Amino acid sequence: MQYAPSVRIIEMPCSGTIDHRVLLQTFEDGADGVFVAGCMEGDCHFLKGNFRAKKRVRQVKAILDEIGFGGDRLDFFNLSAAQGQRFAEIVKTMTDRVMELGPNPLKLKNAKKEGGAA
Amino acid sequence: MIIAQQKPVKDIAAMISECKKVLLVGCAGCVTVCLSGGEKETEVLASSLRIMRKMEDKPLETVTYTATRQCDPEYVAMIDNYTKDVDAIISLACGVGVQYLAERFTDKWVVPALDTKFIGGSTVHGNWEEKCGLCGECILHRTGGICPIIRCSKSILNGPCGGSQYGKCEVSKDVDCAWQLIYDRMKALGKLDKLMEFHPPKDWSKSRDGGPRKAIREDVMID
């Protein structure tokens, strides 16, 4: 099982703790794409955490679309801890999508400002 | 509580397009409860504006602060230190808060981030309904606790109009006829006779008539 080395995993106690601000901050900090992996539907230890996470991701996607950044860089997947192979597949899906979309536009602006390659 | 909803981010961004640094002021009162202008919404809006402006190559610096209430001078005064070097203040309060900020910070460009909608409450999480018409003289004791001023589309005070069909208002099938609700409730309470009582015409001078209203209570004033 292999997946792209460009992925950074941030562990949360429950996907339901995901906050709009955290997701927006990741993009402000330069992430090209973010996906939230919540437990399988019906498997949430706190009953609704994964559903809430999914809803919040949908709201942040709408905000990103509204401001012209593009909500495609963010997504939500249901995934159990035993599905390593599925995790690798999702990483590939998101990596391919991000490759197609290109780098985070905010990062490009930073690079320009610092005199680096845009 | 006052129910408000956030304006589109693009509209807010257009109001501060010339600014380099802005202060976003949330309100921990009604708009926090109706999830439109609390601490979280303030920070989400700040982040959205920063991302938007960075993409336009016109970076925006933001400062955020959430006031306990924006409709009391003592809490507005606590914002003073945050306003010194900002080009504009974005208020995430109802229209009252925006005006309090504009009155205190006379040299600042103060803009509203929310549209103030109505006075109401929630039915379920995420669903709010208008319940009070702010008429200035409550008559709910005569109408079974259901307000005909705001819940009847015509604000009729003497029973349903001809547009009431099967308990619904002619305005929309999603709107209950307030007078049907009033009748049903009074009947259930065994107080239908109350609806037969005569009352003088409502004194609308206590409502919006006569310009902006004031409520003065000398007993609670501090000298």
mmCIF file of C-alpha atoms in Angstrom:
data_model
loop_
_atom_site.group_PDB
_atom_site.id
_atom_site.type_symbol
_atom_site.label_atom_id
_atom_site.label_comp_id
_atom_site.label_asym_id
_atom_site.label_seq_id
_atom_site.Cartn_x
_atom_site.Cartn_y
_atom_site.Cartn_z
ATOM 1 C CA MET A 1 0.000 0.000 0.000
ATOM 2 C CA GLN A 2 1.495 3.310 -1.084
ATOM 3 C CA TYR A 3 0.301 6.878 -1.157
ATOM 4 C CA ALA A 4 1.688 10.268 -2.121
ATOM 5 C CA PRO A 5 4.335 11.581 0.298
ATOM 6 C CA SER A 6 2.921 15.092 -0.016
ATOM 7 C CA VAL A 7 0.091 14.268 2.372
ATOM 8 C CA ARG A 8 0.233 15.554 5.922
ATOM 9 C CA ILE A 9 -2.066 13.874 8.370
ATOM 10 C CA ILE A 10 -3.557 15.924 11.184
ATOM 11 C CA GLU A 11 -5.257 13.772 13.789
ATOM 12 C CA MET A 12 -8.405 14.987 15.436
ATOM 13 C CA PRO A 13 -10.213 13.301 18.331
ATOM 14 C CA CYS A 14 -13.350 13.095 16.148
ATOM 15 C CA SER A 15 -14.150 14.487 12.709
ATOM 16 C CA GLY A 16 -17.022 16.263 14.455
ATOM 17 C CA THR A 17 -14.493 18.604 16.073
ATOM 18 C CA ILE A 18 -13.627 20.031 12.657
ATOM 19 C CA ASP A 19 -14.336 23.722 12.586
ATOM 20 C CA HIS A 20 -14.882 26.032 9.605
ATOM 21 C CA ARG A 21 -12.012 28.189 10.847
ATOM 22 C CA VAL A 22 -9.546 25.284 10.911
ATOM 23 C CA LEU A 23 -10.391 24.311 7.344
ATOM 24 C CA LEU A 24 -10.071 27.882 6.052
ATOM 25 C CA GLN A 25 -6.808 28.308 7.962
ATOM 26 C CA THR A 26 -5.266 25.307 6.198
ATOM 27 C CA PHE A 27 -5.792 27.031 2.873
ATOM 28 C CA GLU A 28 -4.521 30.349 4.178
ATOM 29 C CA ASP A 29 -1.433 28.463 5.350
ATOM 30 C CA GLY A 30 -0.884 27.121 1.840
ATOM 31 C CA ALA A 31 -2.506 23.692 1.632
ATOM 32 C CA ASP A 32 -3.296 22.787 -1.985
ATOM 33 C CA GLY A 33 -6.091 20.454 -0.993
ATOM 34 C CA VAL A 34 -7.665 19.117 2.180
ATOM 35 C CA PHE A 35 -9.840 16.150 2.854
ATOM 36 C CA VAL A 36 -11.546 15.250 6.057
ATOM 37 C CA ALA A 37 -11.831 11.543 6.807
ATOM 38 C CA GLY A 38 -14.686 10.779 9.166
ATOM 39 C CA CYS A 39 -15.840 7.405 10.429
ATOM 40 C CA MET A 40 -18.281 5.321 8.423
ATOM 41 C CA GLU A 41 -21.878 6.417 8.709
ATOM 42 C CA GLY A 42 -23.442 4.724 11.690
ATOM 43 C CA ASP A 43 -20.070 4.062 13.309
ATOM 44 C CA CYS A 44 -19.550 7.378 15.075
ATOM 45 C CA HIS A 45 -18.712 6.859 18.722
ATOM 46 C CA PHE A 46 -20.431 10.177 19.399
ATOM 47 C CA LEU A 47 -23.330 9.256 17.078
ATOM 48 C CA LYS A 48 -23.353 12.333 14.835
ATOM 49 C CA GLY A 49 -19.749 13.598 14.678
ATOM 50 C CA ASN A 50 -19.127 12.393 11.133
ATOM 51 C CA PHE A 51 -22.445 13.779 9.891
ATOM 52 C CA ARG A 52 -21.641 17.149 11.428
ATOM 53 C CA ALA A 53 -18.178 17.109 9.879
ATOM 54 C CA LYS A 54 -19.657 16.326 6.485
ATOM 55 C CA LYS A 55 -22.080 19.222 6.828
ATOM 56 C CA ARG A 56 -19.360 21.636 7.880
ATOM 57 C CA VAL A 57 -17.152 20.573 4.994
ATOM 58 C CA ARG A 58 -20.074 21.238 2.674
ATOM 59 C CA GLN A 59 -20.522 24.702 4.188
ATOM 60 C CA VAL A 60 -16.828 25.552 3.818
ATOM 61 C CA LYS A 61 -16.866 24.267 0.222
ATOM 62 C CA ALA A 62 -19.724 26.706 -0.429
ATOM 63 C CA ILE A 63 -17.731 29.559 1.133
ATOM 64 C CA LEU A 64 -14.666 28.692 -0.956
ATOM 65 C CA ASP A 65 -16.811 28.651 -4.095
ATOM 66 C CA GLU A 66 -18.427 31.945 -3.126
ATOM 67 C CA ILE A 67 -15.109 33.735 -2.702
ATOM 68 C CA GLY A 68 -13.689 32.313 -5.916
ATOM 69 C CA PHE A 69 -11.085 30.060 -4.318
ATOM 70 C CA GLY A 70 -12.865 26.894 -5.411
ATOM 71 C CA GLY A 71 -14.529 24.320 -3.177
ATOM 72 C CA ASP A 72 -13.078 21.396 -5.144
ATOM 73 C CA ARG A 73 -9.910 21.612 -3.094
ATOM 74 C CA LEU A 74 -11.836 20.394 -0.077
ATOM 75 C CA ASP A 75 -13.757 17.172 0.388
ATOM 76 C CA PHE A 76 -15.098 14.732 2.922
ATOM 77 C CA PHE A 77 -14.827 10.950 2.891
ATOM 78 C CA ASN A 78 -16.159 8.256 5.174
ATOM 79 C CA LEU A 79 -13.396 5.890 6.106
ATOM 80 C CA SER A 80 -12.830 3.352 8.836
ATOM 81 C CA ALA A 81 -9.504 2.854 10.608
ATOM 82 C CA ALA A 82 -9.277 -0.618 9.043
ATOM 83 C CA GLN A 83 -9.454 0.644 5.445
ATOM 84 C CA GLY A 84 -5.820 1.401 4.692
ATOM 85 C CA GLN A 85 -6.223 0.533 1.044
ATOM 86 C CA ARG A 86 -9.245 2.818 0.706
ATOM 87 C CA PHE A 87 -7.269 5.606 2.406
ATOM 88 C CA ALA A 88 -4.540 5.257 -0.218
ATOM 89 C CA GLU A 89 -7.166 5.397 -2.969
ATOM 90 C CA ILE A 90 -8.691 8.584 -1.531
ATOM 91 C CA VAL A 91 -5.268 10.174 -1.232
ATOM 92 C CA LYS A 92 -4.695 9.361 -4.906
ATOM 93 C CA THR A 93 -8.088 10.787 -5.868
ATOM 94 C CA MET A 94 -7.420 14.028 -3.998
ATOM 95 C CA THR A 95 -3.802 14.276 -5.181
ATOM 96 C CA ASP A 96 -4.906 13.815 -8.801
ATOM 97 C CA ARG A 97 -7.607 16.424 -8.346
ATOM 98 C CA VAL A 98 -5.194 18.908 -6.810
ATOM 99 C CA MET A 99 -2.626 18.243 -9.562
ATOM 100 C CA GLU A 100 -5.311 19.125 -12.057
ATOM 101 C CA LEU A 101 -6.343 22.266 -10.161
ATOM 102 C CA GLY A 102 -2.756 23.382 -9.674
ATOM 103 C CA PRO A 103 -1.142 24.844 -6.581
ATOM 104 C CA ASN A 104 -3.029 26.843 -3.981
ATOM 105 C CA PRO A 105 -3.513 30.279 -5.618
ATOM 106 C CA LEU A 106 -2.577 31.995 -2.367
ATOM 107 C CA LYS A 107 0.784 30.233 -2.393
ATOM 108 C CA LEU A 108 1.383 31.525 -5.909
ATOM 109 C CA LYS A 109 0.758 35.089 -4.711
ATOM 110 C CA ASN A 110 3.239 34.585 -1.853
ATOM 111 C CA ALA A 111 5.859 33.176 -4.185
ATOM 112 C CA LYS A 112 5.456 36.175 -6.500
ATOM 113 C CA LYS A 113 5.865 38.568 -3.608
ATOM 114 C CA GLU A 114 8.991 36.826 -2.378
ATOM 115 C CA GLY A 115 10.484 36.892 -5.867
ATOM 116 C CA GLY A 116 10.284 33.139 -6.302
ATOM 117 C CA ALA A 117 8.942 31.248 -9.272
ATOM 118 C CA ALA A 118 5.232 31.743 -9.652
ATOM 119 C CA MET B 1 -34.144 37.688 19.679
ATOM 120 C CA ILE B 2 -33.199 39.666 16.608
ATOM 121 C CA ILE B 3 -32.687 37.403 13.616
ATOM 122 C CA ALA B 4 -30.074 38.456 11.088
ATOM 123 C CA GLN B 5 -28.366 36.808 8.152
ATOM 124 C CA GLN B 6 -24.963 37.461 6.669
ATOM 125 C CA LYS B 7 -24.706 39.353 3.403
ATOM 126 C CA PRO B 8 -22.846 37.677 0.534
ATOM 127 C CA VAL B 9 -19.093 37.879 1.164
ATOM 128 C CA LYS B 10 -18.601 39.607 -2.194
ATOM 129 C CA ASP B 11 -20.960 42.409 -1.149
ATOM 130 C CA ILE B 12 -19.075 42.909 2.105
ATOM 131 C CA ALA B 13 -15.746 42.815 0.258
ATOM 132 C CA ALA B 14 -17.012 45.492 -2.133
ATOM 133 C CA MET B 15 -17.779 47.807 0.804
ATOM 134 C CA ILE B 16 -14.158 47.683 1.977
ATOM 135 C CA SER B 17 -12.418 47.332 -1.381
ATOM 136 C CA GLU B 18 -10.168 50.344 -0.742
ATOM 137 C CA CYS B 19 -9.190 49.329 2.799
ATOM 138 C CA LYS B 20 -5.943 47.671 3.804
ATOM 139 C CA LYS B 21 -6.772 46.899 7.411
ATOM 140 C CA VAL B 22 -10.214 46.302 8.839
ATOM 141 C CA LEU B 23 -11.682 45.493 12.224
ATOM 142 C CA LEU B 24 -14.453 42.898 12.265
ATOM 143 C CA VAL B 25 -16.657 43.208 15.322
ATOM 144 C CA GLY B 26 -18.905 40.307 16.248
ATOM 145 C CA CYS B 27 -21.672 40.491 18.807
ATOM 146 C CA ALA B 28 -22.242 37.912 21.536
ATOM 147 C CA GLY B 29 -25.937 38.738 21.742
ATOM 148 C CA CYS B 30 -28.793 37.734 19.444
ATOM 149 C CA VAL B 31 -26.656 37.244 16.340
ATOM 150 C CA THR B 32 -24.494 34.697 18.140
ATOM 151 C CA VAL B 33 -27.602 32.704 19.008
ATOM 152 C CA CYS B 34 -28.906 32.879 15.436
ATOM 153 C CA LEU B 35 -25.451 31.878 14.171
ATOM 154 C CA SER B 36 -24.818 34.880 11.974
ATOM 155 C CA GLY B 37 -22.518 37.263 13.823
ATOM 156 C CA GLY B 38 -20.840 35.567 16.777
ATOM 157 C CA GLU B 39 -17.165 34.937 17.402
ATOM 158 C CA LYS B 40 -17.006 32.006 15.011
ATOM 159 C CA GLU B 41 -18.850 33.727 12.171
ATOM 160 C CA THR B 42 -16.628 36.787 12.651
ATOM 161 C CA GLU B 43 -13.465 34.738 12.249
ATOM 162 C CA VAL B 44 -14.845 32.798 9.288
ATOM 163 C CA LEU B 45 -15.745 36.054 7.549
ATOM 164 C CA ALA B 46 -12.307 37.502 8.320
ATOM 165 C CA SER B 47 -10.640 34.439 6.843
ATOM 166 C CA SER B 48 -12.898 34.523 3.759
ATOM 167 C CA LEU B 49 -12.095 38.189 3.145
ATOM 168 C CA ARG B 50 -8.360 37.611 3.587
ATOM 169 C CA ILE B 51 -8.374 34.725 1.102
ATOM 170 C CA MET B 52 -10.434 36.720 -1.372
ATOM 171 C CA ARG B 53 -8.192 39.758 -1.180
ATOM 172 C CA LYS B 54 -5.010 37.745 -1.381
ATOM 173 C CA MET B 55 -6.271 36.183 -4.580
ATOM 174 C CA GLU B 56 -6.806 39.689 -5.943
ATOM 175 C CA ASP B 57 -3.228 40.522 -4.959
ATOM 176 C CA LYS B 58 -4.522 43.142 -2.543
ATOM 177 C CA PRO B 59 -3.821 41.566 0.861
ATOM 178 C CA LEU B 60 -6.107 42.553 3.671
ATOM 179 C CA GLU B 61 -5.126 42.712 7.311
ATOM 180 C CA THR B 62 -7.899 41.831 9.721
ATOM 181 C CA VAL B 63 -8.449 42.265 13.431
ATOM 182 C CA THR B 64 -11.356 40.509 15.090
ATOM 183 C CA TYR B 65 -13.168 41.253 18.309
ATOM 184 C CA THR B 66 -16.471 40.036 19.658
ATOM 185 C CA ALA B 67 -18.302 42.473 21.882
ATOM 186 C CA THR B 68 -20.532 41.239 24.671
ATOM 187 C CA ARG B 69 -23.209 43.388 23.035
ATOM 188 C CA GLN B 70 -22.973 46.092 20.413
ATOM 189 C CA CYS B 71 -26.149 47.779 21.617
ATOM 190 C CA ASP B 72 -24.743 49.088 24.897
ATOM 191 C CA PRO B 73 -22.250 51.983 25.017
ATOM 192 C CA GLU B 74 -20.083 50.408 27.722
ATOM 193 C CA TYR B 75 -19.368 47.349 25.587
ATOM 194 C CA VAL B 76 -18.814 49.426 22.459
ATOM 195 C CA ALA B 77 -16.265 51.509 24.391
ATOM 196 C CA MET B 78 -14.233 48.367 24.961
ATOM 197 C CA ILE B 79 -13.539 48.264 21.214
ATOM 198 C CA ASP B 80 -11.700 51.621 21.268
ATOM 199 C CA ASN B 81 -8.188 50.191 21.348
ATOM 200 C CA TYR B 82 -8.796 47.985 18.344
ATOM 201 C CA THR B 83 -9.931 50.798 16.064
ATOM 202 C CA LYS B 84 -6.861 53.050 16.085
ATOM 203 C CA ASP B 85 -5.176 52.066 12.827
ATOM 204 C CA VAL B 86 -7.956 50.372 10.878
ATOM 205 C CA ASP B 87 -9.431 51.815 7.698
ATOM 206 C CA ALA B 88 -12.904 50.412 8.305
ATOM 207 C CA ILE B 89 -15.009 48.566 10.829
ATOM 208 C CA ILE B 90 -17.240 45.690 9.752
ATOM 209 C CA SER B 91 -20.039 45.068 12.221
ATOM 210 C CA LEU B 92 -21.556 41.612 12.442
ATOM 211 C CA ALA B 93 -24.346 42.854 14.681
ATOM 212 C CA CYS B 94 -27.910 43.780 13.851
ATOM 213 C CA GLY B 95 -28.639 47.260 12.546
ATOM 214 C CA VAL B 96 -28.557 48.570 16.103
ATOM 215 C CA GLY B 97 -24.959 47.507 16.635
ATOM 216 C CA VAL B 98 -23.827 49.003 13.342
ATOM 217 C CA GLN B 99 -25.305 52.358 14.342
ATOM 218 C CA TYR B 100 -23.756 52.265 17.809
ATOM 219 C CA LEU B 101 -20.340 51.685 16.254
ATOM 220 C CA ALA B 102 -20.893 54.449 13.682
ATOM 221 C CA GLU B 103 -21.934 56.846 16.445
ATOM 222 C CA ARG B 104 -18.904 56.123 18.601
ATOM 223 C CA PHE B 105 -16.250 55.889 15.896
ATOM 224 C CA THR B 106 -17.202 58.985 13.946
ATOM 225 C CA ASP B 107 -14.023 59.063 11.853
ATOM 226 C CA LYS B 108 -14.286 55.431 10.753
ATOM 227 C CA TRP B 109 -16.036 53.841 7.811
ATOM 228 C CA VAL B 110 -18.491 51.457 9.503
ATOM 229 C CA VAL B 111 -20.234 48.867 7.340
ATOM 230 C CA PRO B 112 -22.814 46.141 8.040
ATOM 231 C CA ALA B 113 -22.016 42.497 7.372
ATOM 232 C CA LEU B 114 -25.521 41.321 8.170
ATOM 233 C CA ASP B 115 -29.039 41.950 6.989
ATOM 234 C CA THR B 116 -31.303 42.343 10.010
ATOM 235 C CA LYS B 117 -34.430 40.354 9.286
ATOM 236 C CA PHE B 118 -36.916 40.226 12.138
ATOM 237 C CA ILE B 119 -37.702 39.501 15.775
ATOM 238 C CA GLY B 120 -38.355 35.834 16.280
ATOM 239 C CA GLY B 121 -37.156 32.519 17.571
ATOM 240 C CA SER B 122 -36.032 29.122 16.359
ATOM 241 C CA THR B 123 -38.274 26.167 15.646
ATOM 242 C CA VAL B 124 -35.451 23.712 15.064
ATOM 243 C CA HIS B 125 -31.707 24.331 14.786
ATOM 244 C CA GLY B 126 -31.235 26.458 11.674
ATOM 245 C CA ASN B 127 -34.849 27.522 11.241
ATOM 246 C CA TRP B 128 -36.107 30.845 12.595
ATOM 247 C CA GLU B 129 -39.559 32.353 12.473
ATOM 248 C CA GLU B 130 -40.892 35.851 12.918
ATOM 249 C CA LYS B 131 -43.046 36.122 16.036
ATOM 250 C CA CYS B 132 -43.275 39.740 17.136
ATOM 251 C CA GLY B 133 -44.255 42.833 15.177
ATOM 252 C CA LEU B 134 -42.950 45.317 17.773
ATOM 253 C CA CYS B 135 -46.319 47.080 17.764
ATOM 254 C CA GLY B 136 -45.694 48.701 21.132
ATOM 255 C CA GLU B 137 -48.754 47.383 22.968
ATOM 256 C CA CYS B 138 -49.035 43.639 23.397
ATOM 257 C CA ILE B 139 -52.415 41.994 22.865
ATOM 258 C CA LEU B 140 -51.322 38.351 23.154
ATOM 259 C CA HIS B 141 -53.522 37.879 26.248
ATOM 260 C CA ARG B 142 -56.514 38.365 23.962
ATOM 261 C CA THR B 143 -55.364 36.084 21.191
ATOM 262 C CA GLY B 144 -54.255 32.919 22.949
ATOM 263 C CA GLY B 145 -50.580 33.807 22.806
ATOM 264 C CA ILE B 146 -50.538 34.014 19.009
ATOM 265 C CA CYS B 147 -49.685 37.387 17.508
ATOM 266 C CA PRO B 148 -52.048 38.475 14.736
ATOM 267 C CA ILE B 149 -50.034 41.649 14.120
ATOM 268 C CA ILE B 150 -47.104 39.778 12.620
ATOM 269 C CA ARG B 151 -48.400 36.256 12.011
ATOM 270 C CA CYS B 152 -51.459 37.369 10.080
ATOM 271 C CA SER B 153 -50.238 38.587 6.694
ATOM 272 C CA LYS B 154 -52.710 41.473 6.861
ATOM 273 C CA SER B 155 -52.270 42.144 10.607
ATOM 274 C CA ILE B 156 -56.025 41.845 10.984
ATOM 275 C CA LEU B 157 -57.269 42.140 14.557
ATOM 276 C CA ASN B 158 -60.862 40.917 14.255
ATOM 277 C CA GLY B 159 -60.707 37.433 12.794
ATOM 278 C CA PRO B 160 -59.665 35.773 9.550
ATOM 279 C CA CYS B 161 -60.129 37.275 6.116
ATOM 280 C CA GLY B 162 -61.585 35.464 3.117
ATOM 281 C CA GLY B 163 -58.121 34.252 2.145
ATOM 282 C CA SER B 164 -58.037 31.727 4.980
ATOM 283 C CA GLN B 165 -58.430 28.258 3.472
ATOM 284 C CA TYR B 166 -58.109 24.984 5.348
ATOM 285 C CA GLY B 167 -56.094 26.735 8.073
ATOM 286 C CA LYS B 168 -53.622 28.259 5.636
ATOM 287 C CA CYS B 169 -53.084 31.819 4.500
ATOM 288 C CA GLU B 170 -53.696 32.773 0.882
ATOM 289 C CA VAL B 171 -50.180 34.253 0.784
ATOM 290 C CA SER B 172 -48.627 30.763 0.816
ATOM 291 C CA LYS B 173 -49.630 27.241 1.640
ATOM 292 C CA ASP B 174 -46.646 27.201 4.010
ATOM 293 C CA VAL B 175 -48.110 30.018 6.104
ATOM 294 C CA ASP B 176 -50.633 29.138 8.778
ATOM 295 C CA CYS B 177 -53.636 31.407 9.096
ATOM 296 C CA ALA B 178 -52.927 33.140 12.410
ATOM 297 C CA TRP B 179 -56.618 33.561 13.116
ATOM 298 C CA GLN B 180 -57.256 29.857 12.566
ATOM 299 C CA LEU B 181 -54.491 29.163 15.100
ATOM 300 C CA ILE B 182 -55.979 31.695 17.490
ATOM 301 C CA TYR B 183 -59.476 30.226 17.134
ATOM 302 C CA ASP B 184 -58.246 26.646 17.610
ATOM 303 C CA ARG B 185 -56.237 27.555 20.681
ATOM 304 C CA MET B 186 -58.971 29.611 22.297
ATOM 305 C CA LYS B 187 -61.404 26.786 21.642
ATOM 306 C CA ALA B 188 -59.039 24.247 23.221
ATOM 307 C CA LEU B 189 -58.693 26.534 26.225
ATOM 308 C CA GLY B 190 -62.468 26.940 26.474
ATOM 309 C CA LYS B 191 -62.126 30.679 26.046
ATOM 310 C CA LEU B 192 -63.908 31.309 22.760
ATOM 311 C CA ASP B 193 -66.114 33.825 24.545
ATOM 312 C CA LYS B 194 -63.031 36.037 24.925
ATOM 313 C CA LEU B 195 -62.968 36.469 21.166
ATOM 314 C CA MET B 196 -66.459 37.933 21.320
ATOM 315 C CA GLU B 197 -65.381 40.811 23.557
ATOM 316 C CA PHE B 198 -65.399 44.269 22.061
ATOM 317 C CA HIS B 199 -62.216 46.304 22.101
ATOM 318 C CA PRO B 200 -61.536 49.828 20.935
ATOM 319 C CA PRO B 201 -59.375 50.171 17.821
ATOM 320 C CA LYS B 202 -55.720 49.435 18.478
ATOM 321 C CA ASP B 203 -53.662 52.477 19.404
ATOM 322 C CA TRP B 204 -51.114 52.502 16.599
ATOM 323 C CA SER B 205 -49.509 55.652 17.961
ATOM 324 C CA LYS B 206 -47.521 53.271 20.175
ATOM 325 C CA SER B 207 -46.117 51.578 17.101
ATOM 326 C CA ARG B 208 -43.961 53.206 14.395
ATOM 327 C CA ASP B 209 -46.253 56.170 14.162
ATOM 328 C CA GLY B 210 -44.443 59.286 15.311
ATOM 329 C CA GLY B 211 -40.913 58.318 14.343
ATOM 330 C CA PRO B 212 -38.275 56.403 16.301
ATOM 331 C CA ARG B 213 -39.486 55.280 19.700
ATOM 332 C CA LYS B 214 -37.860 55.680 23.088
ATOM 333 C CA ALA B 215 -38.336 53.742 26.298
ATOM 334 C CA ILE B 216 -37.397 55.675 29.399
ATOM 335 C CA ARG B 217 -37.256 54.277 32.921
ATOM 336 C CA GLU B 218 -36.071 56.812 35.416
ATOM 337 C CA ASP B 219 -36.198 54.256 38.232
ATOM 338 C CA VAL B 220 -33.242 52.351 36.793
ATOM 339 C CA MET B 221 -31.168 55.335 35.694
ATOM 340 C CA ILE B 222 -27.837 55.800 37.434
ATOM 341 C CA ASP B 223 -27.084 59.404 38.392
#
